[in-house]
Amino acid sequence: MAIYGTAILAGCLLTGLLIGRLLGMAMGIEANVGGVGIAMLLLILISGKLRQSGKLPQATASGVLFWSSIYIPVVIAMAASQNVRAAISGGPLAIVAGTLGVIFSFAMVPTINRLGKSNDDDAWLTKHPDTSDQ
């Protein structure tokens, strides 16, 4: 059922927020440190494991796919709402860390794309070469 996908997402989000809060407490700041990102990673890992083991029915996978499609814009909106001015006034370390994070993220896009590419994609492109530039 699609509701199971929502339950998986909710569980991942709550776990990620808890871990992020604990990381913030460990670092001595009153903030959630990477909780949403941790939740996204948990969602990817858990749904991948369930899919590999065949324990993720199509309806549940559709629920996970739907919510993960909505999840990314939510994460971007949350990241945009962070207090950038406070981070910049915190010193050059925040700017350097942010810049390195962005560069690393952009560098990882081709790698993740190659990891997610299946042999079926290549076979389909071989059969339909006129659509490879779309």
mmCIF file of C-alpha atoms in Angstrom:
data_model
loop_
_atom_site.group_PDB
_atom_site.id
_atom_site.type_symbol
_atom_site.label_atom_id
_atom_site.label_comp_id
_atom_site.label_asym_id
_atom_site.label_seq_id
_atom_site.Cartn_x
_atom_site.Cartn_y
_atom_site.Cartn_z
ATOM 1 C CA MET A 1 0.000 0.000 0.000
ATOM 2 C CA ALA A 2 1.120 3.540 -0.707
ATOM 3 C CA ILE A 3 0.608 4.443 2.941
ATOM 4 C CA TYR A 4 3.509 2.141 3.852
ATOM 5 C CA GLY A 5 5.768 4.306 1.704
ATOM 6 C CA THR A 6 4.605 7.308 3.671
ATOM 7 C CA ALA A 7 5.311 5.445 6.902
ATOM 8 C CA ILE A 8 8.837 4.628 5.720
ATOM 9 C CA LEU A 9 9.407 8.282 4.875
ATOM 10 C CA ALA A 10 8.009 9.443 8.221
ATOM 11 C CA GLY A 11 10.176 6.973 10.113
ATOM 12 C CA CYS A 12 13.261 8.104 8.224
ATOM 13 C CA LEU A 13 12.438 11.761 8.841
ATOM 14 C CA LEU A 14 11.890 11.299 12.570
ATOM 15 C CA THR A 15 15.064 9.233 12.906
ATOM 16 C CA GLY A 16 17.086 11.750 10.912
ATOM 17 C CA LEU A 17 15.785 14.677 12.937
ATOM 18 C CA LEU A 18 16.587 12.855 16.175
ATOM 19 C CA ILE A 19 20.123 12.071 15.020
ATOM 20 C CA GLY A 20 20.553 15.665 13.817
ATOM 21 C CA ARG A 21 19.392 16.981 17.183
ATOM 22 C CA LEU A 22 21.787 14.638 19.005
ATOM 23 C CA LEU A 23 24.636 15.784 16.738
ATOM 24 C CA GLY A 24 23.774 19.390 17.562
ATOM 25 C CA MET A 25 23.820 18.640 21.264
ATOM 26 C CA ALA A 26 27.150 16.811 20.891
ATOM 27 C CA MET A 27 28.581 19.839 19.092
ATOM 28 C CA GLY A 28 27.285 22.182 21.777
ATOM 29 C CA ILE A 29 24.821 24.082 19.606
ATOM 30 C CA GLU A 30 21.073 24.238 19.828
ATOM 31 C CA ALA A 31 20.330 23.232 16.277
ATOM 32 C CA ASN A 32 19.577 20.247 14.146
ATOM 33 C CA VAL A 33 22.796 19.335 12.351
ATOM 34 C CA GLY A 34 22.070 17.574 9.090
ATOM 35 C CA GLY A 35 18.904 15.875 10.266
ATOM 36 C CA VAL A 36 17.040 16.247 6.984
ATOM 37 C CA GLY A 37 20.041 15.055 5.004
ATOM 38 C CA ILE A 38 20.424 12.064 7.299
ATOM 39 C CA ALA A 39 16.731 11.325 6.795
ATOM 40 C CA MET A 40 17.171 11.442 3.010
ATOM 41 C CA LEU A 41 20.113 9.051 3.194
ATOM 42 C CA LEU A 42 18.133 6.695 5.428
ATOM 43 C CA LEU A 43 15.237 6.770 2.963
ATOM 44 C CA ILE A 44 17.539 5.950 0.051
ATOM 45 C CA LEU A 45 19.285 3.148 1.946
ATOM 46 C CA ILE A 46 16.127 1.567 3.371
ATOM 47 C CA SER A 47 14.133 1.724 0.147
ATOM 48 C CA GLY A 48 17.112 0.324 -1.771
ATOM 49 C CA LYS A 49 17.524 -2.540 0.681
ATOM 50 C CA LEU A 50 13.803 -3.334 0.606
ATOM 51 C CA ARG A 51 13.796 -3.222 -3.194
ATOM 52 C CA GLN A 52 16.814 -5.556 -3.425
ATOM 53 C CA SER A 53 15.286 -8.054 -1.038
ATOM 54 C CA GLY A 54 11.958 -7.986 -2.868
ATOM 55 C CA LYS A 55 10.098 -6.729 0.202
ATOM 56 C CA LEU A 56 8.995 -3.502 -1.414
ATOM 57 C CA PRO A 57 5.727 -4.034 -3.313
ATOM 58 C CA GLN A 58 5.050 -1.783 -6.283
ATOM 59 C CA ALA A 59 2.361 0.196 -4.459
ATOM 60 C CA THR A 60 4.694 0.910 -1.551
ATOM 61 C CA ALA A 61 7.490 1.818 -3.954
ATOM 62 C CA SER A 62 5.086 4.251 -5.629
ATOM 63 C CA GLY A 63 4.391 5.845 -2.242
ATOM 64 C CA VAL A 64 8.100 6.194 -1.508
ATOM 65 C CA LEU A 65 8.723 7.609 -4.987
ATOM 66 C CA PHE A 66 5.893 10.114 -4.637
ATOM 67 C CA TRP A 67 7.038 11.401 -1.271
ATOM 68 C CA SER A 68 10.717 11.422 -2.166
ATOM 69 C CA SER A 69 9.811 13.515 -5.232
ATOM 70 C CA ILE A 70 8.175 16.024 -2.937
ATOM 71 C CA TYR A 71 10.898 15.673 -0.327
ATOM 72 C CA ILE A 72 13.675 17.229 -2.410
ATOM 73 C CA PRO A 73 11.907 20.592 -2.946
ATOM 74 C CA VAL A 74 11.091 20.625 0.764
ATOM 75 C CA VAL A 75 14.755 20.108 1.604
ATOM 76 C CA ILE A 76 15.766 22.884 -0.772
ATOM 77 C CA ALA A 77 13.212 25.209 0.799
ATOM 78 C CA MET A 78 14.457 24.318 4.270
ATOM 79 C CA ALA A 79 18.066 24.920 3.249
ATOM 80 C CA ALA A 80 17.118 28.252 1.709
ATOM 81 C CA SER A 81 15.470 29.331 4.935
ATOM 82 C CA GLN A 82 18.623 28.862 6.958
ATOM 83 C CA ASN A 83 20.136 31.987 8.422
ATOM 84 C CA VAL A 84 22.765 32.646 5.783
ATOM 85 C CA ARG A 85 23.619 36.065 7.171
ATOM 86 C CA ALA A 86 24.539 34.550 10.533
ATOM 87 C CA ALA A 87 26.655 31.912 8.835
ATOM 88 C CA ILE A 88 28.536 34.517 6.815
ATOM 89 C CA SER A 89 29.094 36.704 9.859
ATOM 90 C CA GLY A 90 30.436 33.611 11.617
ATOM 91 C CA GLY A 91 33.615 33.881 9.606
ATOM 92 C CA PRO A 92 35.260 32.599 6.458
ATOM 93 C CA LEU A 93 35.051 28.980 7.604
ATOM 94 C CA ALA A 94 31.307 28.938 6.927
ATOM 95 C CA ILE A 95 31.824 30.329 3.430
ATOM 96 C CA VAL A 96 34.629 27.869 2.655
ATOM 97 C CA ALA A 97 32.638 24.919 4.045
ATOM 98 C CA GLY A 98 29.554 25.923 2.057
ATOM 99 C CA THR A 99 31.542 26.402 -1.143
ATOM 100 C CA LEU A 100 33.300 23.060 -0.749
ATOM 101 C CA GLY A 101 29.980 21.362 -0.072
ATOM 102 C CA VAL A 102 28.472 22.784 -3.243
ATOM 103 C CA ILE A 103 31.518 21.850 -5.336
ATOM 104 C CA PHE A 104 31.520 18.330 -3.907
ATOM 105 C CA SER A 105 27.797 17.950 -4.556
ATOM 106 C CA PHE A 106 28.128 19.044 -8.172
ATOM 107 C CA ALA A 107 31.117 16.715 -8.627
ATOM 108 C CA MET A 108 29.125 13.769 -7.293
ATOM 109 C CA VAL A 109 26.224 14.165 -9.743
ATOM 110 C CA PRO A 110 27.928 12.313 -12.647
ATOM 111 C CA THR A 111 29.147 9.592 -10.287
ATOM 112 C CA ILE A 112 25.702 9.016 -8.806
ATOM 113 C CA ASN A 113 24.229 9.098 -12.306
ATOM 114 C CA ARG A 114 26.600 6.327 -13.394
ATOM 115 C CA LEU A 115 25.819 4.278 -10.277
ATOM 116 C CA GLY A 116 22.087 4.535 -10.895
ATOM 117 C CA LYS A 117 22.341 3.636 -14.566
ATOM 118 C CA SER A 118 21.304 0.089 -15.343
ATOM 119 C CA ASN A 119 22.217 -2.117 -18.262
ATOM 120 C CA ASP A 120 18.626 -1.837 -19.434
ATOM 121 C CA ASP A 121 19.219 1.873 -20.072
ATOM 122 C CA ASP A 122 22.142 1.087 -22.386
ATOM 123 C CA ALA A 123 20.178 -1.610 -24.192
ATOM 124 C CA TRP A 124 17.255 0.752 -24.680
ATOM 125 C CA LEU A 125 19.532 3.498 -26.028
ATOM 126 C CA THR A 126 21.131 0.997 -28.403
ATOM 127 C CA LYS A 127 17.712 0.136 -29.804
ATOM 128 C CA HIS A 128 16.611 3.786 -29.940
ATOM 129 C CA PRO A 129 19.733 5.851 -30.811
ATOM 130 C CA ASP A 130 17.715 8.793 -32.108
ATOM 131 C CA THR A 131 16.429 9.546 -28.578
ATOM 132 C CA SER A 132 19.823 9.592 -26.840
ATOM 133 C CA ASP A 133 20.141 13.382 -27.033
ATOM 134 C CA GLN A 134 16.827 14.050 -25.275
#
